[in-house]
């Protein structure tokens, strides 16, 4: 067939299906069924791609490398769609793309030293089209939205998800609608969504009301729900594992460390690595560790309470998570008290023998400044990784000479106020409340006033050198 590229993976896509993550339920649904949670038990769903182990795994690696070096199809220029044989879409699917993925793996020597490591690499998902890791998942979710025949995509979000949905919906010629509690969201956070033309609806209610409305609206045939419960988003996001392995020349890192909010990112990475292992493309899993902010750390708390048998994967994990009612952190992208994907993420961490820990606001802020000194900008949530790695090294969970990759999730300019406040010494948690706790800028770099003379400037340069 014209334009058809030889594919070394025997595709089983016709058998791919959605399955309930609750093993005791085990319900399965077709890919085309527009369903966001299990109809039988209400749990979240995941996609089982039924990938077949290729007879020659090296041929798969070679096809991906060739597609990247010399894209023959438009979709090969996307860091998601290049890995199409791993995704639950047919070859002729209406791929929605803004050329997401293709993000760099950056050396971070100062951050490594700060953590007590010989070396550290940062996979920066903030280089995506709208500045966050959400874009890889949204490319897949919006493609599925087009397949579904819907006309409007909705979500309830104040930040990165909203911006990503707005951009991808616009590209797919969909209407995007973003539901928010009235008067509780800053205009700056929504600026990207407004620019991409999304309909922003300020609801007379709280965030829970918005979530409830999104679920109710999901019954409408014309409406597609792109919230975190959407399992297709995990499919797009898992490609970061594939791209990371290519950039590591297929040498599996000892540790991969990610921030933990809704836990979609850790779920996706865990799924991506597991699929590579199942297909014989890698020989072992990296230890996957997740770092939460202290004031929004329900999974880290649960993890700390697990028995040795549970940590070893020999006993059932708890069915329930004690949610944090009023999460508090300046790292807004992970300010989540009831993470949607905690169960899938926790399983991936335990399977790989990783850790889930939390770090303080002070630790996040200082780690962010150190990452900055490596000439790498990121949003505050991303910096939990470096703060967490420092603690994991100190606790002996990561050895000094081990190979560590951390995933940064968002762009530096997602939250410029945070940086400005840190360097000027005005950062505090929680903002505007009477128990506000100042965060000391240990690596503070405030602007300096100087007289309008050459000698004053030279004196300043000499002093700060
Ligand atoms: Zn179920």
XYZ file of C-alpha atoms and ligand atoms in Angstrom:
466
model
C 0.000 0.000 0.000
C 1.335 3.450 -0.871
C 2.896 5.258 2.078
C 2.808 2.146 4.221
C 5.949 1.655 6.297
C 7.147 -1.842 7.179
C 6.325 -2.386 10.805
C 8.304 -4.949 12.803
C 5.679 -5.209 15.544
C 2.818 -7.557 14.867
C -0.059 -5.232 15.596
C -2.813 -6.531 17.833
C -4.600 -3.230 17.943
C -7.922 -4.770 16.988
C -7.697 -6.577 20.315
C -6.720 -3.526 22.417
C -9.325 -2.698 25.008
C -10.055 -0.673 28.108
C -9.888 -2.557 31.389
C -10.820 -1.731 34.958
C -7.751 -1.255 37.192
C -9.566 -3.024 40.019
C -8.289 -6.591 39.610
C -11.224 -7.970 41.609
C -13.626 -6.421 39.055
C -11.725 -7.097 35.843
C -14.391 -5.520 33.600
C -13.302 -4.885 30.010
C -14.646 -2.420 27.465
C -14.016 -1.789 23.767
C -11.739 1.074 22.738
C -14.623 2.888 21.073
C -16.868 2.778 24.133
C -17.057 6.346 25.419
C -16.623 5.519 29.086
C -14.277 7.196 31.546
C -14.647 5.055 34.680
C -15.691 1.429 35.122
C -19.453 1.059 34.707
C -19.475 -1.841 37.176
C -17.350 -0.575 40.076
C -16.534 3.077 39.355
C -12.739 2.559 39.351
C -10.475 4.170 36.761
C -9.699 2.407 33.486
C -6.458 1.654 31.728
C -5.768 0.529 28.201
C -4.450 -2.936 27.515
C -2.699 -2.682 24.141
C -2.139 -6.453 23.840
C 1.304 -5.793 22.418
C 2.910 -8.835 20.876
C 6.569 -9.532 21.622
C 8.402 -8.934 18.332
C 10.647 -11.673 16.950
C 13.380 -9.056 16.525
C 13.238 -6.291 19.185
C 16.278 -4.570 17.682
C 14.320 -4.006 14.459
C 11.776 -1.982 16.466
C 14.497 0.226 17.916
C 15.937 0.665 14.436
C 12.582 1.663 12.953
C 12.095 4.324 15.631
C 15.625 5.655 15.154
C 15.118 5.818 11.375
C 11.711 7.520 11.755
C 13.283 10.161 13.990
C 16.333 10.748 11.790
C 14.404 10.757 8.542
C 10.624 11.175 9.039
C 8.795 9.617 6.095
C 5.345 10.255 7.509
C 4.206 13.523 9.093
C 3.443 11.656 12.315
C 7.074 10.528 12.623
C 8.012 14.118 13.494
C 5.917 13.797 16.670
C 7.555 12.337 19.769
C 4.274 10.547 20.473
C 3.111 9.230 17.100
C 6.560 8.010 16.059
C 5.940 5.145 18.532
C 2.620 4.329 16.988
C 2.957 0.553 17.169
C 2.868 0.914 20.967
C -0.344 2.969 20.947
C -4.008 1.921 20.727
C -4.674 3.616 17.382
C -4.930 2.300 13.839
C -2.450 3.358 11.163
C -5.056 5.587 9.511
C -6.247 7.302 12.723
C -6.821 11.093 12.501
C -3.641 11.907 14.445
C -3.794 15.255 16.228
C -0.330 16.705 16.720
C 1.570 19.864 17.554
C 4.860 17.922 17.265
C 4.873 17.175 20.977
C 7.583 15.136 22.681
C 11.099 15.374 21.212
C 12.156 16.911 24.521
C 15.803 17.089 25.567
C 17.663 15.009 28.138
C 19.866 17.621 29.800
C 23.010 17.200 31.894
C 22.687 18.947 35.255
C 26.120 18.948 36.933
C 25.345 21.513 39.651
C 22.133 19.735 40.587
C 24.035 16.427 40.661
C 26.577 17.856 43.084
C 23.780 19.335 45.215
C 22.189 15.872 45.438
C 25.493 14.124 46.187
C 25.567 12.331 42.835
C 28.365 11.917 40.319
C 25.940 12.823 37.519
C 22.285 13.627 36.908
C 20.215 14.025 33.746
C 16.920 15.867 33.490
C 14.298 14.921 30.886
C 12.520 18.224 30.375
C 8.867 17.799 29.379
C 8.417 21.560 29.749
C 9.808 21.833 26.195
C 6.440 20.628 24.870
C 4.218 22.960 22.754
C 2.220 24.435 25.659
C 5.073 24.137 28.137
C 4.109 21.017 30.066
C 4.167 17.218 29.991
C 0.392 17.196 29.492
C 0.796 17.697 25.744
C 1.935 14.154 24.958
C -1.184 12.779 26.635
C -3.465 15.377 25.118
C -2.311 14.469 21.581
C -3.625 10.949 22.206
C -6.814 12.034 24.017
C -7.772 14.552 21.328
C -7.153 11.972 18.601
C -9.525 9.644 20.430
C -11.980 12.555 20.790
C -12.003 12.983 16.995
C -12.528 9.230 16.519
C -15.414 9.347 19.016
C -17.364 11.792 16.858
C -17.646 14.400 19.637
C -17.436 18.120 18.867
C -16.536 19.608 22.246
C -13.761 18.606 24.668
C -14.081 19.586 28.306
C -12.070 19.490 31.504
C -12.011 21.065 34.945
C -8.527 22.440 35.486
C -6.783 25.622 36.484
C -3.433 25.022 34.945
C -1.378 22.868 32.624
C -4.211 20.540 31.599
C -6.443 23.442 30.617
C -3.727 25.049 28.491
C -2.939 21.756 26.796
C -6.575 20.880 26.139
C -7.236 24.344 24.724
C -4.323 24.075 22.290
C -5.016 20.528 21.099
C -8.755 21.138 20.778
C -8.044 24.176 18.617
C -5.736 22.089 16.436
C -8.429 19.408 16.057
C -11.031 22.097 15.261
C -12.920 21.189 18.403
C -14.613 23.488 20.839
C -12.727 23.449 24.165
C -14.591 24.181 27.395
C -12.849 24.672 30.723
C -14.920 24.603 33.912
C -13.693 26.533 36.936
C -15.026 27.726 40.289
C -15.834 31.412 39.959
C -13.478 33.850 41.656
C -10.919 31.221 42.706
C -8.588 31.237 39.752
C -6.043 33.837 38.725
C -6.299 35.290 35.247
C -2.619 34.601 34.616
C -3.133 30.859 35.032
C -5.807 30.887 32.355
C -4.063 33.195 29.937
C -2.841 30.364 27.689
C -6.315 28.816 27.457
C -7.857 32.165 26.546
C -5.236 32.690 23.876
C -5.956 29.278 22.318
C -9.619 30.252 22.099
C -11.107 27.980 24.759
C -14.477 28.746 26.303
C -13.724 29.359 29.985
C -16.818 28.814 32.139
C -16.772 30.257 35.655
C -19.156 28.108 37.659
C -21.091 29.252 40.733
C -19.654 26.517 42.920
C -16.409 24.904 44.076
C -13.927 22.678 42.261
C -15.827 19.535 43.274
C -18.932 20.960 41.579
C -16.873 21.466 38.415
C -15.657 17.857 38.512
C -19.219 16.601 39.052
C -20.469 18.682 36.126
C -17.704 17.392 33.851
C -18.782 13.831 34.642
C -22.464 14.635 34.077
C -21.695 16.365 30.776
C -19.715 13.305 29.657
C -23.071 11.578 28.960
C -23.701 13.973 26.051
C -22.687 12.385 22.707
C -21.200 15.686 21.499
C -18.940 16.072 24.553
C -15.611 14.348 25.192
C -14.105 14.424 28.700
C -10.352 15.071 28.696
C -9.825 15.145 32.492
C -7.130 13.088 34.196
C -9.425 10.058 34.390
C -9.172 9.743 30.602
C -7.085 6.578 29.969
C -5.931 7.674 26.497
C -3.907 10.479 28.069
C -1.740 7.893 29.847
C -1.111 6.255 26.446
C 0.351 9.451 25.004
C 2.302 10.204 28.159
C 3.925 6.764 28.318
C 5.958 7.595 25.186
C 8.324 9.630 27.384
C 9.752 6.280 28.542
C 10.448 5.252 24.938
C 12.076 8.547 24.032
C 14.134 8.531 27.244
C 15.477 5.065 26.456
C 16.499 6.138 22.966
C 18.316 9.125 24.461
C 20.024 6.802 26.971
C 21.172 4.609 24.038
C 18.968 1.873 25.540
C 21.030 1.637 28.738
C 18.370 1.509 31.429
C 18.958 4.167 34.141
C 19.135 2.839 37.711
C 16.525 5.382 38.843
C 13.827 7.476 37.194
C 12.345 10.135 39.477
C 9.129 12.123 38.853
C 6.976 14.653 40.729
C 3.690 13.280 42.085
C 0.411 15.188 41.945
C -2.417 13.362 40.233
C 0.104 10.533 39.633
C -0.699 10.331 35.906
C 2.925 10.939 35.003
C 4.274 8.143 37.205
C 1.504 5.834 35.988
C 2.419 6.563 32.381
C 6.158 6.085 32.889
C 5.540 2.843 34.769
C 3.335 1.573 31.935
C 5.819 2.653 29.275
C 8.772 0.894 30.902
C 6.726 -2.238 31.627
C 5.668 -2.452 27.964
C 9.290 -2.070 26.830
C 10.220 -4.895 29.197
C 7.344 -7.107 28.034
C 8.388 -6.588 24.413
C 12.015 -7.439 25.086
C 13.212 -3.906 24.250
C 14.803 -3.506 27.701
C 16.078 -6.194 30.069
C 15.068 -4.624 33.403
C 12.978 -1.804 34.869
C 14.507 1.373 36.295
C 13.499 2.022 39.915
C 10.646 4.498 39.604
C 10.388 6.972 42.492
C 7.751 9.649 43.020
C 8.212 12.866 45.009
C 5.275 14.778 46.508
C 5.096 18.137 48.273
C 4.703 17.722 52.058
C 1.385 19.587 52.135
C -0.114 17.412 49.378
C 1.402 13.992 49.991
C -1.346 11.384 50.442
C 0.539 8.715 48.476
C 3.850 9.317 50.283
C 1.974 8.893 53.587
C 0.377 5.678 52.413
C 3.725 4.402 51.129
C 5.364 5.067 54.516
C 2.687 2.901 56.165
C 3.143 -0.147 53.919
C 4.380 -3.428 55.410
C 7.601 -5.096 54.190
C 5.449 -7.709 52.425
C 3.444 -5.012 50.645
C 6.654 -3.193 49.654
C 8.013 -6.457 48.284
C 4.884 -6.913 46.188
C 3.964 -10.057 48.127
C 0.837 -8.709 49.812
C -2.222 -6.836 48.519
C -1.985 -3.042 48.519
C -4.568 -0.985 50.442
C -7.826 -0.414 48.578
C -8.312 3.117 49.919
C -6.201 6.238 50.058
C -6.664 8.759 52.898
C -7.051 11.959 50.879
C -5.675 15.339 51.970
C -8.739 17.570 52.360
C -7.022 20.925 52.017
C -3.721 20.419 50.159
C -1.120 23.146 50.615
C 1.891 23.805 48.432
C 3.205 26.605 46.256
C 3.969 23.952 43.645
C 0.451 24.373 42.253
C 0.783 21.726 39.539
C 0.937 19.030 42.244
C -1.425 20.639 44.771
C -3.732 17.641 44.712
C -5.148 15.910 47.785
C -7.062 13.109 46.036
C -4.932 11.864 43.128
C -6.906 10.040 40.447
C -4.199 7.583 39.359
C -2.676 6.701 42.738
C -3.365 2.982 42.499
C -1.805 2.498 39.072
C 1.203 4.645 40.049
C 1.774 2.900 43.370
C 1.762 -0.491 41.660
C 4.373 0.719 39.163
C 6.594 2.062 41.961
C 6.393 -1.195 43.951
C 6.973 -3.374 40.895
C 10.169 -1.453 40.157
C 11.309 -1.263 43.837
C 11.159 2.536 43.880
C 10.114 4.961 46.641
C 7.404 7.556 47.272
C 8.537 10.378 49.565
C 7.672 14.016 50.239
C 9.765 17.182 50.417
C 9.197 20.546 52.146
C 8.456 23.888 50.486
C 11.958 25.032 51.460
C 13.522 21.974 49.821
C 11.471 22.475 46.630
C 12.353 26.169 46.406
C 16.089 25.629 46.887
C 16.152 22.711 44.442
C 14.441 24.890 41.860
C 17.110 27.575 42.269
C 19.883 24.965 41.878
C 18.259 23.611 38.701
C 18.210 27.213 37.498
C 21.980 27.465 38.080
C 22.283 24.581 35.641
C 20.649 26.973 33.137
C 17.513 24.852 33.234
C 14.244 26.573 34.064
C 11.248 24.633 35.373
C 8.012 25.148 37.245
C 8.150 24.604 41.040
C 6.510 21.139 40.938
C 9.323 19.848 38.694
C 11.904 20.759 41.337
C 10.494 18.208 43.787
C 12.562 15.691 41.814
C 15.965 17.206 42.647
C 14.857 17.863 46.247
C 13.689 14.250 46.509
C 16.819 12.785 44.928
C 18.943 14.658 47.487
C 16.939 12.992 50.271
C 17.023 9.551 48.628
C 20.821 9.784 48.265
C 21.182 10.855 51.906
C 18.969 7.936 52.990
C 21.003 5.438 50.952
C 18.197 4.569 48.507
C 20.255 6.012 45.644
C 24.010 5.421 45.505
C 26.373 8.218 44.498
C 27.543 6.473 41.333
C 24.127 5.319 40.101
C 22.607 6.517 36.848
C 19.670 8.816 37.652
C 17.193 10.553 35.329
C 14.609 12.991 36.693
C 11.580 14.153 34.732
C 10.838 17.894 34.773
C 7.182 18.473 33.999
C 6.659 22.151 33.271
C 8.277 25.268 31.823
C 9.942 27.945 33.934
C 7.524 30.663 32.789
C 4.447 28.771 34.001
C 4.934 30.496 37.363
C 7.167 33.599 37.169
C 5.816 35.075 40.440
C 7.213 32.137 42.382
C 10.731 32.758 41.084
C 10.561 36.471 41.637
C 9.347 36.005 45.216
C 12.029 33.410 45.972
C 14.881 35.603 44.782
C 13.507 38.750 46.427
C 12.896 36.923 49.704
C 9.090 37.243 49.689
C 8.053 33.628 49.123
C 5.616 32.297 51.757
C 3.152 29.467 52.287
C 0.224 29.566 52.311
C -0.245 32.804 50.444
C -2.424 35.333 52.207
C -3.271 33.134 55.198
C -2.463 34.100 58.752
C -0.214 31.087 59.354
C 1.916 32.074 56.363
C 5.332 30.439 56.636
C 8.158 32.276 54.877
C 10.408 30.252 52.590
C 14.006 31.371 52.947
C 15.789 31.793 49.621
C 19.050 29.961 50.378
C 20.202 30.696 46.832
C 18.505 34.066 46.669
C 19.538 36.328 43.798
C 17.785 39.650 44.275
C 18.263 42.599 41.926
C 20.658 45.241 43.186
C 20.400 49.038 43.083
C 23.446 50.860 41.750
C 24.340 54.467 40.971
C 24.349 55.481 37.303
C 28.138 55.363 37.005
C 30.623 53.012 35.370
C 32.650 52.694 38.572
C 29.581 51.690 40.616
C 28.720 48.945 38.116
C 32.314 47.669 38.038
C 32.387 47.614 41.837
C 29.181 45.611 41.864
C 30.464 43.138 39.277
C 33.664 42.628 41.263
C 31.804 42.102 44.515
C 29.410 39.525 43.103
C 31.915 37.660 40.954
Zn -14.518 -2.220 37.600
